JSON list of C-alpha atoms (C1' of nucleotides) in Angstrom, two decimals:
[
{"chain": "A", "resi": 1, "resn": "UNK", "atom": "CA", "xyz": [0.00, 0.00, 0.00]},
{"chain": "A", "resi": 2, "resn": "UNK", "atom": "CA", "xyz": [1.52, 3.15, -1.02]},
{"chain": "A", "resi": 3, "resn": "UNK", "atom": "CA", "xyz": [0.57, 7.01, -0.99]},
{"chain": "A", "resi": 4, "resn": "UNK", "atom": "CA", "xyz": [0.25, 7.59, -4.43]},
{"chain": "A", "resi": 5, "resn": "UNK", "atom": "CA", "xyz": [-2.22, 4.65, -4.49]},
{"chain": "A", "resi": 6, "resn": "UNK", "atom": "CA", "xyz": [-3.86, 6.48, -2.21]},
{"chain": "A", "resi": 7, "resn": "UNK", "atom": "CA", "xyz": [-3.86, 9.72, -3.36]},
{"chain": "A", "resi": 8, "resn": "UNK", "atom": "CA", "xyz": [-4.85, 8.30, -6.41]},
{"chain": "A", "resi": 9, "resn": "UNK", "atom": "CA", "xyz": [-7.90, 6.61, -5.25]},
{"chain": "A", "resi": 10, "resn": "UNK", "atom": "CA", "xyz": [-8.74, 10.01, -3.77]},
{"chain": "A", "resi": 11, "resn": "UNK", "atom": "CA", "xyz": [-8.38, 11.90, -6.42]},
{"chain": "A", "resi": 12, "resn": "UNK", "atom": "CA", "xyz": [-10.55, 10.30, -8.61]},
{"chain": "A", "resi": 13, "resn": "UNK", "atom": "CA", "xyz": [-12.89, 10.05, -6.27]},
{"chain": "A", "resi": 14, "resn": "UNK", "atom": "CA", "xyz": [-12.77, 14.25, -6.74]},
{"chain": "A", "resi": 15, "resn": "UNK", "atom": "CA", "xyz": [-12.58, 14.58, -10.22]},
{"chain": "A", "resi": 16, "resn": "UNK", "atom": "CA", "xyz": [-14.88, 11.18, -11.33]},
{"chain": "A", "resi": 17, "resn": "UNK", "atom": "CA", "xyz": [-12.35, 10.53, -13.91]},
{"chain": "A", "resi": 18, "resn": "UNK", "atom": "CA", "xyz": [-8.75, 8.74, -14.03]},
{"chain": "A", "resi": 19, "resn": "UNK", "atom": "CA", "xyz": [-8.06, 11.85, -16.42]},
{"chain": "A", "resi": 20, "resn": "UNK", "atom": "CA", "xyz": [-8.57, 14.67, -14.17]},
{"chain": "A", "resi": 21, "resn": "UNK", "atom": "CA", "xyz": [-7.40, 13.11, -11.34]},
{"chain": "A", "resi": 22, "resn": "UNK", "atom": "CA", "xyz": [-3.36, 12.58, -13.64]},
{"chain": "A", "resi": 23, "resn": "UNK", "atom": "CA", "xyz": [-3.97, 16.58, -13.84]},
{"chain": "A", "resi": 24, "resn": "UNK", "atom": "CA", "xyz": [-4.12, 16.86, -10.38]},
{"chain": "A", "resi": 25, "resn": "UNK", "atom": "CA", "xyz": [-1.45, 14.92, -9.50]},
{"chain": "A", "resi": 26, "resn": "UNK", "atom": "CA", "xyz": [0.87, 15.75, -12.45]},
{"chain": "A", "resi": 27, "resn": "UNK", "atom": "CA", "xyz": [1.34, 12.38, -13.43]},
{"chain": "A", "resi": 28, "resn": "UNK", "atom": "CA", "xyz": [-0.02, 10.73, -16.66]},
{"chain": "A", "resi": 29, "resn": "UNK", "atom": "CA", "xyz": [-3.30, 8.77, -17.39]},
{"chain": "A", "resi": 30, "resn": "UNK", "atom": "CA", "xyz": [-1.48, 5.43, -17.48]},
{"chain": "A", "resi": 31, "resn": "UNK", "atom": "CA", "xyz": [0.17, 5.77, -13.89]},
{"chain": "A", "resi": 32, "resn": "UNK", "atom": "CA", "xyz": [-2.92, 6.70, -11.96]},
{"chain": "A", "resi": 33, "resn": "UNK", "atom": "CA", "xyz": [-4.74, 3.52, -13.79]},
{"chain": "A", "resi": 34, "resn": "UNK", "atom": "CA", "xyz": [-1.87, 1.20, -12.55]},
{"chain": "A", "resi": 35, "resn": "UNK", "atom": "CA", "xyz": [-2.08, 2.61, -9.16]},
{"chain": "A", "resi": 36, "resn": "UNK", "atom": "CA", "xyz": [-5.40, 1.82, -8.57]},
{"chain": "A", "resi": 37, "resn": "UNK", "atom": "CA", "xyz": [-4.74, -1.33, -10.43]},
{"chain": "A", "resi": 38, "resn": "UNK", "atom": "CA", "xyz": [-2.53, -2.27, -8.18]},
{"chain": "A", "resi": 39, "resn": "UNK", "atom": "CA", "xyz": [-4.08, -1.11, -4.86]},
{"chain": "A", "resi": 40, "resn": "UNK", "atom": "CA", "xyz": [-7.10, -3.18, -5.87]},
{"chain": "A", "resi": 41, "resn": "UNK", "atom": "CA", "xyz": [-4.72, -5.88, -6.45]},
{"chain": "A", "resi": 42, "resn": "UNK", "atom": "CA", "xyz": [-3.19, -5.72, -2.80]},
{"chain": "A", "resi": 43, "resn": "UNK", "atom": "CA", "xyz": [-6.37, -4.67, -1.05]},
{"chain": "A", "resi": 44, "resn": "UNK", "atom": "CA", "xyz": [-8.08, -7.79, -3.14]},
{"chain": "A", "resi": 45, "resn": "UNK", "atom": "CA", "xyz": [-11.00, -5.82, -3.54]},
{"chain": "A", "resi": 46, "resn": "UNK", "atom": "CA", "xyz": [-12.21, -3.53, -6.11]},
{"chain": "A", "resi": 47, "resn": "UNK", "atom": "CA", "xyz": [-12.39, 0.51, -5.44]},
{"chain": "A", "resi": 48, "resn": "UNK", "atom": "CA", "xyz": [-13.87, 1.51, -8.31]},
{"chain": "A", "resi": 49, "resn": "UNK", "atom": "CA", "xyz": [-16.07, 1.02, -11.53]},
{"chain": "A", "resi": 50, "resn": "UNK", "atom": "CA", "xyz": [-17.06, 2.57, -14.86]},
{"chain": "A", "resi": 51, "resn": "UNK", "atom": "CA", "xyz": [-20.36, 4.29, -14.38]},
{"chain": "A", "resi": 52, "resn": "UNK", "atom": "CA", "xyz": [-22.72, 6.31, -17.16]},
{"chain": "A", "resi": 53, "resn": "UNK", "atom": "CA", "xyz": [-20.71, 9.53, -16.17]},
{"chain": "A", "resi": 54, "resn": "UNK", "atom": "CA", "xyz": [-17.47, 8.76, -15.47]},
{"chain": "A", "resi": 55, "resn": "UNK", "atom": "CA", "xyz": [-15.45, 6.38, -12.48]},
{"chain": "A", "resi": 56, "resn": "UNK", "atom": "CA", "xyz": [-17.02, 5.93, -9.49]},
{"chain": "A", "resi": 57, "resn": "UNK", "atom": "CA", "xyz": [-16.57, 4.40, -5.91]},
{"chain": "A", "resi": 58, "resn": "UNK", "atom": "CA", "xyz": [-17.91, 0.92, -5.46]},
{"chain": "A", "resi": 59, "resn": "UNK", "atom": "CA", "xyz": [-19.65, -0.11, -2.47]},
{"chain": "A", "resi": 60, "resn": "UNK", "atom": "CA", "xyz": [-16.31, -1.30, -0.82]},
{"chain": "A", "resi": 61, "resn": "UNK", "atom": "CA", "xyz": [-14.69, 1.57, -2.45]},
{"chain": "A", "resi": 62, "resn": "UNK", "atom": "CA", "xyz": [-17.20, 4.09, 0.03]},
{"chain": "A", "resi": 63, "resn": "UNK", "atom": "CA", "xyz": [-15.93, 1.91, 2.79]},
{"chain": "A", "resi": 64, "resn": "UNK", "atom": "CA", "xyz": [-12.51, 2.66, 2.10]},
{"chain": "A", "resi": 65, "resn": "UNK", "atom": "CA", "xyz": [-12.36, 6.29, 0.64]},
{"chain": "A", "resi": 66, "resn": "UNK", "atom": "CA", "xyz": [-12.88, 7.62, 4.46]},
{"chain": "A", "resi": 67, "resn": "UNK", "atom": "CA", "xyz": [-9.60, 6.09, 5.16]},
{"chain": "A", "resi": 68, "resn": "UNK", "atom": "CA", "xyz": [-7.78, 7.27, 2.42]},
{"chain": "A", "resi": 69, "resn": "UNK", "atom": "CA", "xyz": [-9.25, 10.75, 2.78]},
{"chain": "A", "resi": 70, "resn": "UNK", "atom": "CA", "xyz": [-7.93, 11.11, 6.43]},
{"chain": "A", "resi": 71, "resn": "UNK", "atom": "CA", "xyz": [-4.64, 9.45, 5.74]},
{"chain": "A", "resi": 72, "resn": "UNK", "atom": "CA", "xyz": [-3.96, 12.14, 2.69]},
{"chain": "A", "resi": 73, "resn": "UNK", "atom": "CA", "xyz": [-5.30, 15.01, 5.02]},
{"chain": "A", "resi": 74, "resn": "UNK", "atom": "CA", "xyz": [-3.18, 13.67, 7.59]},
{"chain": "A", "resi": 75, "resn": "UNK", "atom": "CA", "xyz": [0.16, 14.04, 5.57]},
{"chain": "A", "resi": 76, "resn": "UNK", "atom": "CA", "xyz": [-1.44, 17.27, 4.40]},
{"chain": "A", "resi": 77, "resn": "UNK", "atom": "CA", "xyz": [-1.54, 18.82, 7.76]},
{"chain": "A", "resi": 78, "resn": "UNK", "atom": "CA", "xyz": [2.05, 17.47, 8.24]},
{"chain": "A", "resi": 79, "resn": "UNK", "atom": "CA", "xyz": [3.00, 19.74, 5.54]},
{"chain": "A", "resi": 80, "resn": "UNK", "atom": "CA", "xyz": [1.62, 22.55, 6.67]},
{"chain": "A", "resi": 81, "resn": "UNK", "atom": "CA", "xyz": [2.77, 22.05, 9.87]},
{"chain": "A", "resi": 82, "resn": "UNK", "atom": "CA", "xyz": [6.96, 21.83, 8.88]},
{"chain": "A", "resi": 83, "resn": "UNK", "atom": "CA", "xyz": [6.02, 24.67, 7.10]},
{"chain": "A", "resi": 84, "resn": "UNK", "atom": "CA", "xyz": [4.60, 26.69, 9.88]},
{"chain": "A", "resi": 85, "resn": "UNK", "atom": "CA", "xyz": [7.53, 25.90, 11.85]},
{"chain": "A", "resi": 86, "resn": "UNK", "atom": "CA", "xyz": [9.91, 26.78, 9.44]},
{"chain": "A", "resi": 87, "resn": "UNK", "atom": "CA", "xyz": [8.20, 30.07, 8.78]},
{"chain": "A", "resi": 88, "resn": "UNK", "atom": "CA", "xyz": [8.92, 31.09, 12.36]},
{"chain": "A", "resi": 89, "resn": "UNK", "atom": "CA", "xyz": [12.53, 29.92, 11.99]},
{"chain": "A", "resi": 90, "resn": "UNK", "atom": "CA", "xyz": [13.32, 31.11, 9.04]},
{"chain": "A", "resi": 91, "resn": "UNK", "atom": "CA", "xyz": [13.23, 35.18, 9.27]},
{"chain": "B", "resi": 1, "resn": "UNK", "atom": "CA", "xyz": [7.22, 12.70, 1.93]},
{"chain": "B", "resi": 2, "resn": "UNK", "atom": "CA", "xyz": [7.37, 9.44, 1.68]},
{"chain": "B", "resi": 3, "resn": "UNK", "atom": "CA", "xyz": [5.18, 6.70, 3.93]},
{"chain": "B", "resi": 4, "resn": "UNK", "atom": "CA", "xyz": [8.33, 4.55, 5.14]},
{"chain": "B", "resi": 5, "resn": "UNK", "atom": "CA", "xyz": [10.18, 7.95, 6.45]},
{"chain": "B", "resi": 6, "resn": "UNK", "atom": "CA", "xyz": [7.20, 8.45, 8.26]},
{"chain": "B", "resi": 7, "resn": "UNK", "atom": "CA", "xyz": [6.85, 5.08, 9.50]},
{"chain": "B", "resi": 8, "resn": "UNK", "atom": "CA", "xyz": [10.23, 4.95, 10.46]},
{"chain": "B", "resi": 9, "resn": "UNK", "atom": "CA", "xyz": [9.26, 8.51, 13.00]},
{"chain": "B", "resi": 10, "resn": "UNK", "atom": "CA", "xyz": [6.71, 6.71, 14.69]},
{"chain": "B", "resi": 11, "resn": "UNK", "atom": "CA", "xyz": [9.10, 3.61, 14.99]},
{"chain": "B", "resi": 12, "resn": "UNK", "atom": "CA", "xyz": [11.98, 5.93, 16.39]},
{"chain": "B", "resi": 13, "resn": "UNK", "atom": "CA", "xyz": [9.69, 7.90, 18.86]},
{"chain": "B", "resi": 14, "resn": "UNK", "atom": "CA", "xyz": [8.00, 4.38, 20.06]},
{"chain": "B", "resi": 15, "resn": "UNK", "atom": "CA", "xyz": [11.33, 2.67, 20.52]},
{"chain": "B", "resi": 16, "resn": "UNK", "atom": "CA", "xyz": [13.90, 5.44, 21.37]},
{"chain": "B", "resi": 17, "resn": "UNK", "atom": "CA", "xyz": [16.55, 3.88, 19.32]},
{"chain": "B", "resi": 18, "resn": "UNK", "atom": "CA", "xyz": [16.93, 3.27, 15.39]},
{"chain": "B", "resi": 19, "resn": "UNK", "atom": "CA", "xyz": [17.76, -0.24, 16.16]},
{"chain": "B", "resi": 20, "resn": "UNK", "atom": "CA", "xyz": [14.90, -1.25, 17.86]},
{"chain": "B", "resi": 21, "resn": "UNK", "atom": "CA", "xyz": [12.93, 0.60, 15.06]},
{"chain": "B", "resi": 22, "resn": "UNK", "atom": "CA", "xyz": [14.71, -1.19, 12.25]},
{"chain": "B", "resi": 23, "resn": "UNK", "atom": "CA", "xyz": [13.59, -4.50, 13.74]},
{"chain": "B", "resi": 24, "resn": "UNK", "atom": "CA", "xyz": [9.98, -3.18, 14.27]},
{"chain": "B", "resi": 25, "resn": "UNK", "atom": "CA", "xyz": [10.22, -2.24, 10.69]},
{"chain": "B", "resi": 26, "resn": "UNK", "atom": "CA", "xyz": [12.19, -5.01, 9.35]},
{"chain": "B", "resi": 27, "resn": "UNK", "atom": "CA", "xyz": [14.64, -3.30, 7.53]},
{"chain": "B", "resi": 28, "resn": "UNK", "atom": "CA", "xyz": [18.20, -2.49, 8.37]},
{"chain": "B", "resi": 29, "resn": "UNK", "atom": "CA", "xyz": [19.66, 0.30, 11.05]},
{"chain": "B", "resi": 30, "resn": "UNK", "atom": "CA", "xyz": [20.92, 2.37, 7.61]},
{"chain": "B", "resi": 31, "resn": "UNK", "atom": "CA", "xyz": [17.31, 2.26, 6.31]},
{"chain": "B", "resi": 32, "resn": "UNK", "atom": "CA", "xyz": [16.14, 3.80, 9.18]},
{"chain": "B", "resi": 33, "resn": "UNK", "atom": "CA", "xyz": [18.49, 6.60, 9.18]},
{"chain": "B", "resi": 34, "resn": "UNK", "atom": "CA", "xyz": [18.67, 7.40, 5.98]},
{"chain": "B", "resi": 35, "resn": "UNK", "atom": "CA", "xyz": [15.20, 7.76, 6.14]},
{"chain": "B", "resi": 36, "resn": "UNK", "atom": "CA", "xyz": [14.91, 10.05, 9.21]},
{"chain": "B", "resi": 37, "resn": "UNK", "atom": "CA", "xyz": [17.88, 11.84, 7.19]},
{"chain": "B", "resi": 38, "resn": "UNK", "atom": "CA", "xyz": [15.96, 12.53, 3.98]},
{"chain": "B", "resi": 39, "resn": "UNK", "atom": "CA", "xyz": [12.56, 13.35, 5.83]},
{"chain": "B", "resi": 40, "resn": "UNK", "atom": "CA", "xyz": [14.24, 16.15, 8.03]},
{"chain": "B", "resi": 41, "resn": "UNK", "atom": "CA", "xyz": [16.03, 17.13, 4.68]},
{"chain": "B", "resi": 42, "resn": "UNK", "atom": "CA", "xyz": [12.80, 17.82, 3.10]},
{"chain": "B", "resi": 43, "resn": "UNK", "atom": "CA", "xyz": [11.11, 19.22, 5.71]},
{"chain": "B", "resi": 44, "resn": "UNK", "atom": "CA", "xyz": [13.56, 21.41, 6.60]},
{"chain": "B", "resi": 45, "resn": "UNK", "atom": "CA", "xyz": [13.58, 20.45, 10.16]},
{"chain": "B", "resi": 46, "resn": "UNK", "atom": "CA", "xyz": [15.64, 18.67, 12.87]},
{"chain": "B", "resi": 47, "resn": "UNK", "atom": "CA", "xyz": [12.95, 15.81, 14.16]},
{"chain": "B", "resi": 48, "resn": "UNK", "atom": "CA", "xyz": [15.43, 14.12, 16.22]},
{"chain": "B", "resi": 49, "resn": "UNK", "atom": "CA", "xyz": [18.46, 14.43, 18.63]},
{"chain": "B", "resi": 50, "resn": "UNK", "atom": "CA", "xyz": [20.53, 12.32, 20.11]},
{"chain": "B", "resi": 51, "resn": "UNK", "atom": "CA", "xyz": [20.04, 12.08, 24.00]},
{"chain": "B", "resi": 52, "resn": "UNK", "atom": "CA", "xyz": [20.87, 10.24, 27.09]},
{"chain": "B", "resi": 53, "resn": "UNK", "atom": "CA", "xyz": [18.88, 7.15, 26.48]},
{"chain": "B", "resi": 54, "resn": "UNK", "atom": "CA", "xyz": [18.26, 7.39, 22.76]},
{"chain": "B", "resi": 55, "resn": "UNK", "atom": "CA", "xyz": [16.95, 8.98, 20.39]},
{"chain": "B", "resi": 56, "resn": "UNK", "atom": "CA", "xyz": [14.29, 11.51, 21.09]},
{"chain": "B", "resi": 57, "resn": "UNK", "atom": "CA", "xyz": [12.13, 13.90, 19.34]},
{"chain": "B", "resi": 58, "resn": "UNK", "atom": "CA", "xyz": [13.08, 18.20, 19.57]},
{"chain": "B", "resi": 59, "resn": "UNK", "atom": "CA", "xyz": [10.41, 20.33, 19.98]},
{"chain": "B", "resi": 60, "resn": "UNK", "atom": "CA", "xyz": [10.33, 20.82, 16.49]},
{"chain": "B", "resi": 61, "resn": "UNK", "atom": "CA", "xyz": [9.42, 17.09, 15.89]},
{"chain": "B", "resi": 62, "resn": "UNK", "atom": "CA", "xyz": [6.63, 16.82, 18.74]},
{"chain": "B", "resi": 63, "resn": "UNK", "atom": "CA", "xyz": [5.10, 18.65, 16.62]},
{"chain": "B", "resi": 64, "resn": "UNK", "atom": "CA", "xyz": [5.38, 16.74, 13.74]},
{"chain": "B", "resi": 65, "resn": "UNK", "atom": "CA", "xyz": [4.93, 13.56, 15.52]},
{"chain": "B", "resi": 66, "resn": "UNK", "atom": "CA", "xyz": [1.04, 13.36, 15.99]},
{"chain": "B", "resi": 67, "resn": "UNK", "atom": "CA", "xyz": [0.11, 14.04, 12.10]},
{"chain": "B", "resi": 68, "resn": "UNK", "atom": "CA", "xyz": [2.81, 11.28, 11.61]},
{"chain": "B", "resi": 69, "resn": "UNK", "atom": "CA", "xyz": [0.70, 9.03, 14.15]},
{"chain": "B", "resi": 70, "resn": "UNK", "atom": "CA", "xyz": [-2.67, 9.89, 12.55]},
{"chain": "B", "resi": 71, "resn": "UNK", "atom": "CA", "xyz": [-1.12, 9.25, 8.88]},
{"chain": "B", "resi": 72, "resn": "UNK", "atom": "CA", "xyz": [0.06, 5.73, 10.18]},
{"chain": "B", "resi": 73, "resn": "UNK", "atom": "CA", "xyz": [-3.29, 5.03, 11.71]},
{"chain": "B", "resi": 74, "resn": "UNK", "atom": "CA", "xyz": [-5.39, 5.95, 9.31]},
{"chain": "B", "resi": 75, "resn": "UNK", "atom": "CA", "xyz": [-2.94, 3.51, 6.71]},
{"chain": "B", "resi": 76, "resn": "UNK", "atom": "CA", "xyz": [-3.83, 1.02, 9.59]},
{"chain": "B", "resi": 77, "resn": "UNK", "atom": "CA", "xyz": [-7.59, 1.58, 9.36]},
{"chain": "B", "resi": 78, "resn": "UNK", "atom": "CA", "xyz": [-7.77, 1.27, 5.33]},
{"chain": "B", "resi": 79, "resn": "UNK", "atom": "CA", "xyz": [-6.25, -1.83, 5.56]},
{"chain": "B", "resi": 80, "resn": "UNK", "atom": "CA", "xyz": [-7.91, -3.44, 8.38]},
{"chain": "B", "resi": 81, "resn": "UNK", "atom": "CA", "xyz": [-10.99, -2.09, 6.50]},
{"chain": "B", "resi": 82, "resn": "UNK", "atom": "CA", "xyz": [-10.23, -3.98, 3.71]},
{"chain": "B", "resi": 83, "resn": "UNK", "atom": "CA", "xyz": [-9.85, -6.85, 5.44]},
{"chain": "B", "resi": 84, "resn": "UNK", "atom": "CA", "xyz": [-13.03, -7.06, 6.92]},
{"chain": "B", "resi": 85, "resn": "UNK", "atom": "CA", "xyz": [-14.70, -6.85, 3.97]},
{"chain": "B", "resi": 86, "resn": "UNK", "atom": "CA", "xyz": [-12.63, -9.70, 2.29]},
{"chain": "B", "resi": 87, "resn": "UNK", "atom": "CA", "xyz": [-13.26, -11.61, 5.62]},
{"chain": "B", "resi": 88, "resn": "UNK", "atom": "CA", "xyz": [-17.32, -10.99, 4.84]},
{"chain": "B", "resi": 89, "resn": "UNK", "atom": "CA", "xyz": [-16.64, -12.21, 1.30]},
{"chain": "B", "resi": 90, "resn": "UNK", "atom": "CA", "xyz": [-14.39, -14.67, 1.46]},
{"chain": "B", "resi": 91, "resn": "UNK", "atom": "CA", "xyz": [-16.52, -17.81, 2.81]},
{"chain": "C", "resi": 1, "resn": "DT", "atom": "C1'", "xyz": [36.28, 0.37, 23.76]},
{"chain": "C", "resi": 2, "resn": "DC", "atom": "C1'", "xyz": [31.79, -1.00, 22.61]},
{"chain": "C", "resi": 3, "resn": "DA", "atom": "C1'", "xyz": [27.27, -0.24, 20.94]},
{"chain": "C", "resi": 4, "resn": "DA", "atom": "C1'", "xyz": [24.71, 2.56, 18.01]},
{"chain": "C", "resi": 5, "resn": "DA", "atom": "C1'", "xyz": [24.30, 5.81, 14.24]},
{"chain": "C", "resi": 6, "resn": "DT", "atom": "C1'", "xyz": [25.97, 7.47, 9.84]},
{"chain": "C", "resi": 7, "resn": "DT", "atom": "C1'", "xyz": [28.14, 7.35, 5.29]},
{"chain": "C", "resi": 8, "resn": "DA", "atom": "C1'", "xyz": [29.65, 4.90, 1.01]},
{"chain": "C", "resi": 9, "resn": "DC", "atom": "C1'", "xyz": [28.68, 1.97, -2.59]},
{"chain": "C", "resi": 10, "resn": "DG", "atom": "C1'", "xyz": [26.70, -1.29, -5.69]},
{"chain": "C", "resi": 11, "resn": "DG", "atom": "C1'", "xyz": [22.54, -3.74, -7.07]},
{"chain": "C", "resi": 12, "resn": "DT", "atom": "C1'", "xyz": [17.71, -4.41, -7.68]},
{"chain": "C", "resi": 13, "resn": "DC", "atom": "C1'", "xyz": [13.13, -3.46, -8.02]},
{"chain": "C", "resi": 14, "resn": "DG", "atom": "C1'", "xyz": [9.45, -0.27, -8.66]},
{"chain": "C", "resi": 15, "resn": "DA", "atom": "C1'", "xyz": [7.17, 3.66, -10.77]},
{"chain": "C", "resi": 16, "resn": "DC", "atom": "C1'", "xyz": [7.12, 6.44, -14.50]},
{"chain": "C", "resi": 17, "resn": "DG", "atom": "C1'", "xyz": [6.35, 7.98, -19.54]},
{"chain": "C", "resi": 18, "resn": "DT", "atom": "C1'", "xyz": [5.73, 6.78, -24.36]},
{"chain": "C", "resi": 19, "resn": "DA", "atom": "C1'", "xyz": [3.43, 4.04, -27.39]},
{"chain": "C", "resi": 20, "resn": "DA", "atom": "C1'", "xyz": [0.05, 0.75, -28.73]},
{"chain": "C", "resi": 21, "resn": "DG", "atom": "C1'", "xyz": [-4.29, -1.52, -27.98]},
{"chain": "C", "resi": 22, "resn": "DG", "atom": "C1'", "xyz": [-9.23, -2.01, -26.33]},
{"chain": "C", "resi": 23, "resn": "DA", "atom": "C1'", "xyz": [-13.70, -0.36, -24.80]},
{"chain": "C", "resi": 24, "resn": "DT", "atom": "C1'", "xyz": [-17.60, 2.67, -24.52]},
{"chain": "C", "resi": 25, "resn": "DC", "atom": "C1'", "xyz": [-20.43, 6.40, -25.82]},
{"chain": "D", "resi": 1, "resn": "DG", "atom": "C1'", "xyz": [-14.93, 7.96, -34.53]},
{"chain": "D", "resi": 2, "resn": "DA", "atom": "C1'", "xyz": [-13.53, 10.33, -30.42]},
{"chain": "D", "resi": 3, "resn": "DT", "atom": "C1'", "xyz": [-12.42, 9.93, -25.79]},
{"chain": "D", "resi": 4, "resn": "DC", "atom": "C1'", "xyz": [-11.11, 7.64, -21.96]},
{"chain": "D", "resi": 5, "resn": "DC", "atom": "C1'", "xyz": [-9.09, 3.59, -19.76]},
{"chain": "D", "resi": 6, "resn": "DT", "atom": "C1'", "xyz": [-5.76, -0.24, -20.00]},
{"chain": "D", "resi": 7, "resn": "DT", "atom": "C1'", "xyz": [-1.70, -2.99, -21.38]},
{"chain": "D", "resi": 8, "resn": "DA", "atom": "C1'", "xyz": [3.17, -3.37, -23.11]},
{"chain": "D", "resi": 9, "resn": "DC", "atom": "C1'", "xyz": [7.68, -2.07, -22.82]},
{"chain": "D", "resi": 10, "resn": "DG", "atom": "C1'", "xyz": [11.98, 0.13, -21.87]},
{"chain": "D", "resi": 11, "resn": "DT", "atom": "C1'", "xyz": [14.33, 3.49, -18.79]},
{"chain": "D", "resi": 12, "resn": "DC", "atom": "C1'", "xyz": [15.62, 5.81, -14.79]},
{"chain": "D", "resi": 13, "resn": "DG", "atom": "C1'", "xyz": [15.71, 6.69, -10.10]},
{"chain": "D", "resi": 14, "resn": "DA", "atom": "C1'", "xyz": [14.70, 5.36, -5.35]},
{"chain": "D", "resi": 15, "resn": "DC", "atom": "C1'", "xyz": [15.39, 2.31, -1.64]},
{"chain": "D", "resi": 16, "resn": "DC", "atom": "C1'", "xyz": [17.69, -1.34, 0.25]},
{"chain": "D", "resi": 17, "resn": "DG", "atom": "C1'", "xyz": [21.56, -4.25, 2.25]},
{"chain": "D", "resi": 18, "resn": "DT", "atom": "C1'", "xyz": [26.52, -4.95, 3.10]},
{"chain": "D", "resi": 19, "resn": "DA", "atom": "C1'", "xyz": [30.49, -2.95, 4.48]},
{"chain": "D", "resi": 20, "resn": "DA", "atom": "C1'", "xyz": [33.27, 0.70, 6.33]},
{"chain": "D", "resi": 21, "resn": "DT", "atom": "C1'", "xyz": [33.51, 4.79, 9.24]},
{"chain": "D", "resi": 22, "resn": "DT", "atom": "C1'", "xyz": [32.27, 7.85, 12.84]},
{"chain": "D", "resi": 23, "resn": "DT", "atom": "C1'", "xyz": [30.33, 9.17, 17.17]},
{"chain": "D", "resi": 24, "resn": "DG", "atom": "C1'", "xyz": [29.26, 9.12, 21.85]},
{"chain": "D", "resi": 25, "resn": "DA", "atom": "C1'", "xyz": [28.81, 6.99, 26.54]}
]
DNA sequence: TCAAATTACGGTCGACGTAAGGATC
DNA sequence: GATCCTTACGTCGACCGTAATTTGA
């Protein structure tokens, strides 16, 4: 299991399209389909399926977005957080 | 930001050594520090000093330390998640 | 001086992008 | 037939382990 799996999952959750969500993350089309690939692969379950308007969340997919939204908000706040600090410091 | 740099935080702070993380962790004592290493590097910050007995967090890194806990947990939570589905699925 | 942390170095495996191939409307 | 997703393939970089060095009690 690995962040950009993650942040993919989330992200296309977002955007409702594998597309969008390589804009986001400034990666291409191909990588974000692999990660999710692959997460499904690991998690031996699958997030996510082709719907009349674009990708969205399966039933275990909803059970499992929660978690991936926190643990990307979680690094998120991390960030911001080093940065804070470092703002003080740094003047 | 990577997740095994941030793994390897929580591992430090629980243990108070590198060692003792790098066995949590399974990986080697050089893993571990290189990883500390190249988080603080990116971050910009000092997490961790060298004390008495062990290795402990500066201030700087108690700060740091809880949205590294809530990342790890929330990793934790998405995969027992998962889990529990299979489990439900599986039989 | 001994245990623990760091640095150096070589190898391997993973993630990416480009390109080609399906599917779906 | 256009758009989006997936698969194939080769490359490059990241992370690791072993080994050597340094540091600190």
């Amino acid at each position: 299991m690995k962040l950009h799996q993650i942040r993919a999952l989330v992200a296309i959750h977002q955007t409702g399209s594998i597309s969008e969500a390589s804009q986001i993350l400034h990666v291409t089309q191909p990588a974000i389909s692999r990660s999710i690939k692959d997460l499904e692969s690991e998690l031996g379950l699958a997030l996510l399926q082709r719907s009349h308007r674009g990708m969205s969340l399966t039933d275990e997919g909803r059970r499992i977005i929660r978690h991936a939204q926190l643990t990307v908000e979680s690094m998120r706040r991390l960030q911001l957080e080093a940065e804070n600090i470092r703002g003080y410091a740094g003047r």
